Every structure is written in C-alpha cells, then in structure tokens.
Amino acid sequence: MNAKRIYEVMFILFPSIEEEEVEKIVAQLSHVITDKGGNVTKVDKMGRRRLAYEIQKGSQKFREGYYVLLNIEGSGAEIAETERRLRVLDPVLRYLTVRTDEDLKRAKKIQDRRAARAAARPKGGSEMSGGDAEAAEA
C-alpha cells in the first residue's frame, strides 16, 4: 500500500531545554523521517507550557514542558522509527502520534454533504410557506 498517510507527532521535552537542543532533536527526527521515505510538512515549536498534570521522569517531577508538533506525510514505516527514537531520548517526557488523514477525509465528506444539501435547498425570500400565506391574506 503506497498511499501517503498524514500523521501528527507531538512530544514534550524538559522545560529547561535550550533552543539549540530542540533544533538538534527536530533535525534528527526529520532526518530519520526523510530517510524512511516520509516528509515533514510542518514543524511547530509551541514553546514552554504548563502541563495538565505532573509528570515524573526518573527522580524529577515536571509541571511544565516544551511542546513540539510535527506534521508528517508517509507510509507508516517512519512512524515506528520516530517513536523508537522518542522513547530513548532523555529530554522527552511524553509523545503521542495520531493519524489524521482519516479525520480529514471524514470532515471533507461531511462538508461536501452540507454543501450539496445547501445547494438543493430552495432559495427563500419571496416565497411564503402555507402558514405565512394565510396570515398575509387576513
């Protein structure tokens, strides 16, 4: 199956991480993805944010983290290697990969259905329904 799938990979790094280190991690992951035949379409460094709950890694507890979001187009083979790399990188607190192409396809289908329904609906304005016509005669 050669169909390109679209994924979002979000990961949270230590809050004290330097910008150069973030760049290095993103470059390393991008390199892995392109080597496996994928394509990084967008990199969004969201910066330091408060976590929803405290995360413990080793002996440290974190209430904040540095968020990074990667949008990836690929076959799926590059996702396994990307997740493996994220699992072994020390500064990574958490990561999550979501396949979004199915959601985008479903949203487009709903949008097309709504547009078709709107096109089939009669343009109102001058026409009155039965109840309005009787009220206008009285």
PDB file of C-alpha atoms in Angstrom:
ATOM      1  CA  MET A   1       0.000   0.000   0.000  1.00  0.00           C
ATOM      2  CA  ASN A   2       1.752   3.140  -1.230  1.00  0.00           C
ATOM      3  CA  ALA A   3      -0.888   5.645  -0.125  1.00  0.00           C
ATOM      4  CA  LYS A   4       0.559   8.556   1.805  1.00  0.00           C
ATOM      5  CA  ARG A   5      -0.905   8.943   5.256  1.00  0.00           C
ATOM      6  CA  ILE A   6      -0.848  12.080   7.356  1.00  0.00           C
ATOM      7  CA  TYR A   7       0.304  11.938  10.977  1.00  0.00           C
ATOM      8  CA  GLU A   8       0.761  14.411  13.815  1.00  0.00           C
ATOM      9  CA  VAL A   9       3.531  13.645  16.286  1.00  0.00           C
ATOM     10  CA  MET A  10       3.527  15.788  19.411  1.00  0.00           C
ATOM     11  CA  PHE A  11       6.206  15.451  22.026  1.00  0.00           C
ATOM     12  CA  ILE A  12       7.006  17.240  25.265  1.00  0.00           C
ATOM     13  CA  LEU A  13      10.596  17.980  26.255  1.00  0.00           C
ATOM     14  CA  PHE A  14      12.177  19.108  29.537  1.00  0.00           C
ATOM     15  CA  PRO A  15      11.159  22.736  30.247  1.00  0.00           C
ATOM     16  CA  SER A  16      14.789  23.761  30.862  1.00  0.00           C
ATOM     17  CA  ILE A  17      15.949  22.595  27.415  1.00  0.00           C
ATOM     18  CA  GLU A  18      17.974  25.017  25.290  1.00  0.00           C
ATOM     19  CA  GLU A  19      16.710  26.124  21.864  1.00  0.00           C
ATOM     20  CA  GLU A  20      19.792  24.609  20.174  1.00  0.00           C
ATOM     21  CA  GLU A  21      18.989  21.223  21.721  1.00  0.00           C
ATOM     22  CA  VAL A  22      15.378  21.445  20.474  1.00  0.00           C
ATOM     23  CA  GLU A  23      16.672  22.236  16.965  1.00  0.00           C
ATOM     24  CA  LYS A  24      19.037  19.257  17.157  1.00  0.00           C
ATOM     25  CA  ILE A  25      16.249  16.845  18.188  1.00  0.00           C
ATOM     26  CA  VAL A  26      13.864  18.131  15.489  1.00  0.00           C
ATOM     27  CA  ALA A  27      16.615  17.879  12.844  1.00  0.00           C
ATOM     28  CA  GLN A  28      17.460  14.331  13.956  1.00  0.00           C
ATOM     29  CA  LEU A  29      13.808  13.228  13.775  1.00  0.00           C
ATOM     30  CA  SER A  30      13.295  14.971  10.413  1.00  0.00           C
ATOM     31  CA  HIS A  31      16.351  13.180   9.050  1.00  0.00           C
ATOM     32  CA  VAL A  32      15.018   9.793  10.224  1.00  0.00           C
ATOM     33  CA  ILE A  33      11.609  10.504   8.670  1.00  0.00           C
ATOM     34  CA  THR A  34      13.041  11.545   5.284  1.00  0.00           C
ATOM     35  CA  ASP A  35      15.425   8.542   5.244  1.00  0.00           C
ATOM     36  CA  LYS A  36      12.461   6.193   5.676  1.00  0.00           C
ATOM     37  CA  GLY A  37      10.586   7.832   2.783  1.00  0.00           C
ATOM     38  CA  GLY A  38       8.404  10.275   4.703  1.00  0.00           C
ATOM     39  CA  ASN A  39       8.097  14.029   4.518  1.00  0.00           C
ATOM     40  CA  VAL A  40       7.884  16.546   7.382  1.00  0.00           C
ATOM     41  CA  THR A  41       5.290  19.058   6.189  1.00  0.00           C
ATOM     42  CA  LYS A  42       5.256  21.301   9.266  1.00  0.00           C
ATOM     43  CA  VAL A  43       7.249  21.834  12.451  1.00  0.00           C
ATOM     44  CA  ASP A  44       5.504  23.825  15.171  1.00  0.00           C
ATOM     45  CA  LYS A  45       7.560  24.641  18.252  1.00  0.00           C
ATOM     46  CA  MET A  46       4.860  25.684  20.676  1.00  0.00           C
ATOM     47  CA  GLY A  47       7.297  26.554  23.428  1.00  0.00           C
ATOM     48  CA  ARG A  48       7.115  26.152  27.159  1.00  0.00           C
ATOM     49  CA  ARG A  49       3.650  25.450  28.563  1.00  0.00           C
ATOM     50  CA  ARG A  50       2.094  24.232  31.762  1.00  0.00           C
ATOM     51  CA  LEU A  51       1.249  20.519  31.833  1.00  0.00           C
ATOM     52  CA  ALA A  52      -2.254  19.266  32.642  1.00  0.00           C
ATOM     53  CA  TYR A  53      -0.768  17.050  35.362  1.00  0.00           C
ATOM     54  CA  GLU A  54       2.600  16.477  36.986  1.00  0.00           C
ATOM     55  CA  ILE A  55       4.914  14.097  35.122  1.00  0.00           C
ATOM     56  CA  GLN A  56       7.665  12.198  36.912  1.00  0.00           C
ATOM     57  CA  LYS A  57      10.688  11.079  34.929  1.00  0.00           C
ATOM     58  CA  GLY A  58      13.421   9.468  36.944  1.00  0.00           C
ATOM     59  CA  SER A  59      13.715  11.345  40.229  1.00  0.00           C
ATOM     60  CA  GLN A  60      12.446  14.643  38.775  1.00  0.00           C
ATOM     61  CA  LYS A  61       8.876  15.932  38.692  1.00  0.00           C
ATOM     62  CA  PHE A  62       7.739  18.339  35.976  1.00  0.00           C
ATOM     63  CA  ARG A  63       4.825  20.758  35.898  1.00  0.00           C
ATOM     64  CA  GLU A  64       5.897  22.422  32.629  1.00  0.00           C
ATOM     65  CA  GLY A  65       7.257  21.192  29.330  1.00  0.00           C
ATOM     66  CA  TYR A  66       8.447  22.365  25.924  1.00  0.00           C
ATOM     67  CA  TYR A  67       5.895  21.290  23.288  1.00  0.00           C
ATOM     68  CA  VAL A  68       6.810  20.412  19.690  1.00  0.00           C
ATOM     69  CA  LEU A  69       4.385  19.292  16.947  1.00  0.00           C
ATOM     70  CA  LEU A  70       5.476  17.593  13.710  1.00  0.00           C
ATOM     71  CA  ASN A  71       3.112  17.020  10.769  1.00  0.00           C
ATOM     72  CA  ILE A  72       4.328  14.055   8.737  1.00  0.00           C
ATOM     73  CA  GLU A  73       3.306  12.557   5.409  1.00  0.00           C
ATOM     74  CA  GLY A  74       4.380   8.980   4.896  1.00  0.00           C
ATOM     75  CA  SER A  75       3.595   5.313   4.621  1.00  0.00           C
ATOM     76  CA  GLY A  76       3.819   4.464   8.321  1.00  0.00           C
ATOM     77  CA  ALA A  77       7.268   2.838   8.432  1.00  0.00           C
ATOM     78  CA  GLU A  78       8.879   6.099   9.522  1.00  0.00           C
ATOM     79  CA  ILE A  79       6.475   6.431  12.462  1.00  0.00           C
ATOM     80  CA  ALA A  80       7.757   3.265  14.159  1.00  0.00           C
ATOM     81  CA  GLU A  81      11.356   4.506  13.971  1.00  0.00           C
ATOM     82  CA  THR A  82      10.383   8.030  15.088  1.00  0.00           C
ATOM     83  CA  GLU A  83       8.558   6.659  18.130  1.00  0.00           C
ATOM     84  CA  ARG A  84      11.511   4.401  18.959  1.00  0.00           C
ATOM     85  CA  ARG A  85      13.836   7.417  18.875  1.00  0.00           C
ATOM     86  CA  LEU A  86      11.461   9.469  21.044  1.00  0.00           C
ATOM     87  CA  ARG A  87      11.285   6.618  23.555  1.00  0.00           C
ATOM     88  CA  VAL A  88      15.073   6.555  24.069  1.00  0.00           C
ATOM     89  CA  LEU A  89      15.779  10.316  24.009  1.00  0.00           C
ATOM     90  CA  ASP A  90      16.367  11.546  27.572  1.00  0.00           C
ATOM     91  CA  PRO A  91      14.800  15.036  27.273  1.00  0.00           C
ATOM     92  CA  VAL A  92      11.448  13.633  26.027  1.00  0.00           C
ATOM     93  CA  LEU A  93       8.798  13.492  28.767  1.00  0.00           C
ATOM     94  CA  ARG A  94       5.883  12.250  26.629  1.00  0.00           C
ATOM     95  CA  TYR A  95       4.974  11.759  22.972  1.00  0.00           C
ATOM     96  CA  LEU A  96       1.810  10.979  21.048  1.00  0.00           C
ATOM     97  CA  THR A  97       1.276  10.046  17.399  1.00  0.00           C
ATOM     98  CA  VAL A  98      -2.117  10.493  15.748  1.00  0.00           C
ATOM     99  CA  ARG A  99      -3.103   9.525  12.212  1.00  0.00           C
ATOM    100  CA  THR A 100      -5.140  12.475  10.917  1.00  0.00           C
ATOM    101  CA  ASP A 101      -5.822  11.603   7.272  1.00  0.00           C
ATOM    102  CA  GLU A 102      -8.950   9.597   8.162  1.00  0.00           C
ATOM    103  CA  ASP A 103     -10.315  12.541  10.171  1.00  0.00           C
ATOM    104  CA  LEU A 104      -9.565  14.958   7.335  1.00  0.00           C
ATOM    105  CA  LYS A 105     -11.290  12.645   4.841  1.00  0.00           C
ATOM    106  CA  ARG A 106     -14.345  12.355   7.117  1.00  0.00           C
ATOM    107  CA  ALA A 107     -14.506  16.149   7.633  1.00  0.00           C
ATOM    108  CA  LYS A 108     -14.314  16.725   3.849  1.00  0.00           C
ATOM    109  CA  LYS A 109     -17.122  14.231   3.272  1.00  0.00           C
ATOM    110  CA  ILE A 110     -19.352  15.996   5.828  1.00  0.00           C
ATOM    111  CA  GLN A 111     -18.506  19.381   4.331  1.00  0.00           C
ATOM    112  CA  ASP A 112     -19.373  18.137   0.810  1.00  0.00           C
ATOM    113  CA  ARG A 113     -22.662  16.696   2.069  1.00  0.00           C
ATOM    114  CA  ARG A 114     -23.576  20.008   3.720  1.00  0.00           C
ATOM    115  CA  ALA A 115     -22.720  21.933   0.561  1.00  0.00           C
ATOM    116  CA  ALA A 116     -24.887  19.586  -1.552  1.00  0.00           C
ATOM    117  CA  ARG A 117     -27.767  19.945   0.911  1.00  0.00           C
ATOM    118  CA  ALA A 118     -27.427  23.731   0.881  1.00  0.00           C
ATOM    119  CA  ALA A 119     -27.396  23.762  -2.942  1.00  0.00           C
ATOM    120  CA  ALA A 120     -30.536  21.604  -3.083  1.00  0.00           C
ATOM    121  CA  ARG A 121     -32.401  23.824  -0.598  1.00  0.00           C
ATOM    122  CA  PRO A 122     -34.686  26.366  -2.331  1.00  0.00           C
ATOM    123  CA  LYS A 123     -33.599  29.964  -2.034  1.00  0.00           C
ATOM    124  CA  GLY A 124     -36.190  31.569   0.252  1.00  0.00           C
ATOM    125  CA  GLY A 125     -37.219  35.199   0.389  1.00  0.00           C
ATOM    126  CA  SER A 126     -40.175  35.889  -1.906  1.00  0.00           C
ATOM    127  CA  GLU A 127     -41.926  32.540  -1.425  1.00  0.00           C
ATOM    128  CA  MET A 128     -44.124  32.096   1.636  1.00  0.00           C
ATOM    129  CA  SER A 129     -44.949  28.808   3.273  1.00  0.00           C
ATOM    130  CA  GLY A 130     -48.582  27.784   3.797  1.00  0.00           C
ATOM    131  CA  GLY A 131     -48.958  29.346   7.255  1.00  0.00           C
ATOM    132  CA  ASP A 132     -47.372  32.649   6.178  1.00  0.00           C
ATOM    133  CA  ALA A 133     -49.621  32.936   3.084  1.00  0.00           C
ATOM    134  CA  GLU A 134     -52.790  32.546   5.202  1.00  0.00           C
ATOM    135  CA  ALA A 135     -51.561  35.187   7.661  1.00  0.00           C
ATOM    136  CA  ALA A 136     -50.807  37.604   4.789  1.00  0.00           C
ATOM    137  CA  GLU A 137     -54.383  37.204   3.393  1.00  0.00           C
ATOM    138  CA  ALA A 138     -56.061  38.020   6.728  1.00  0.00           C
TER     139      ALA A 138
END
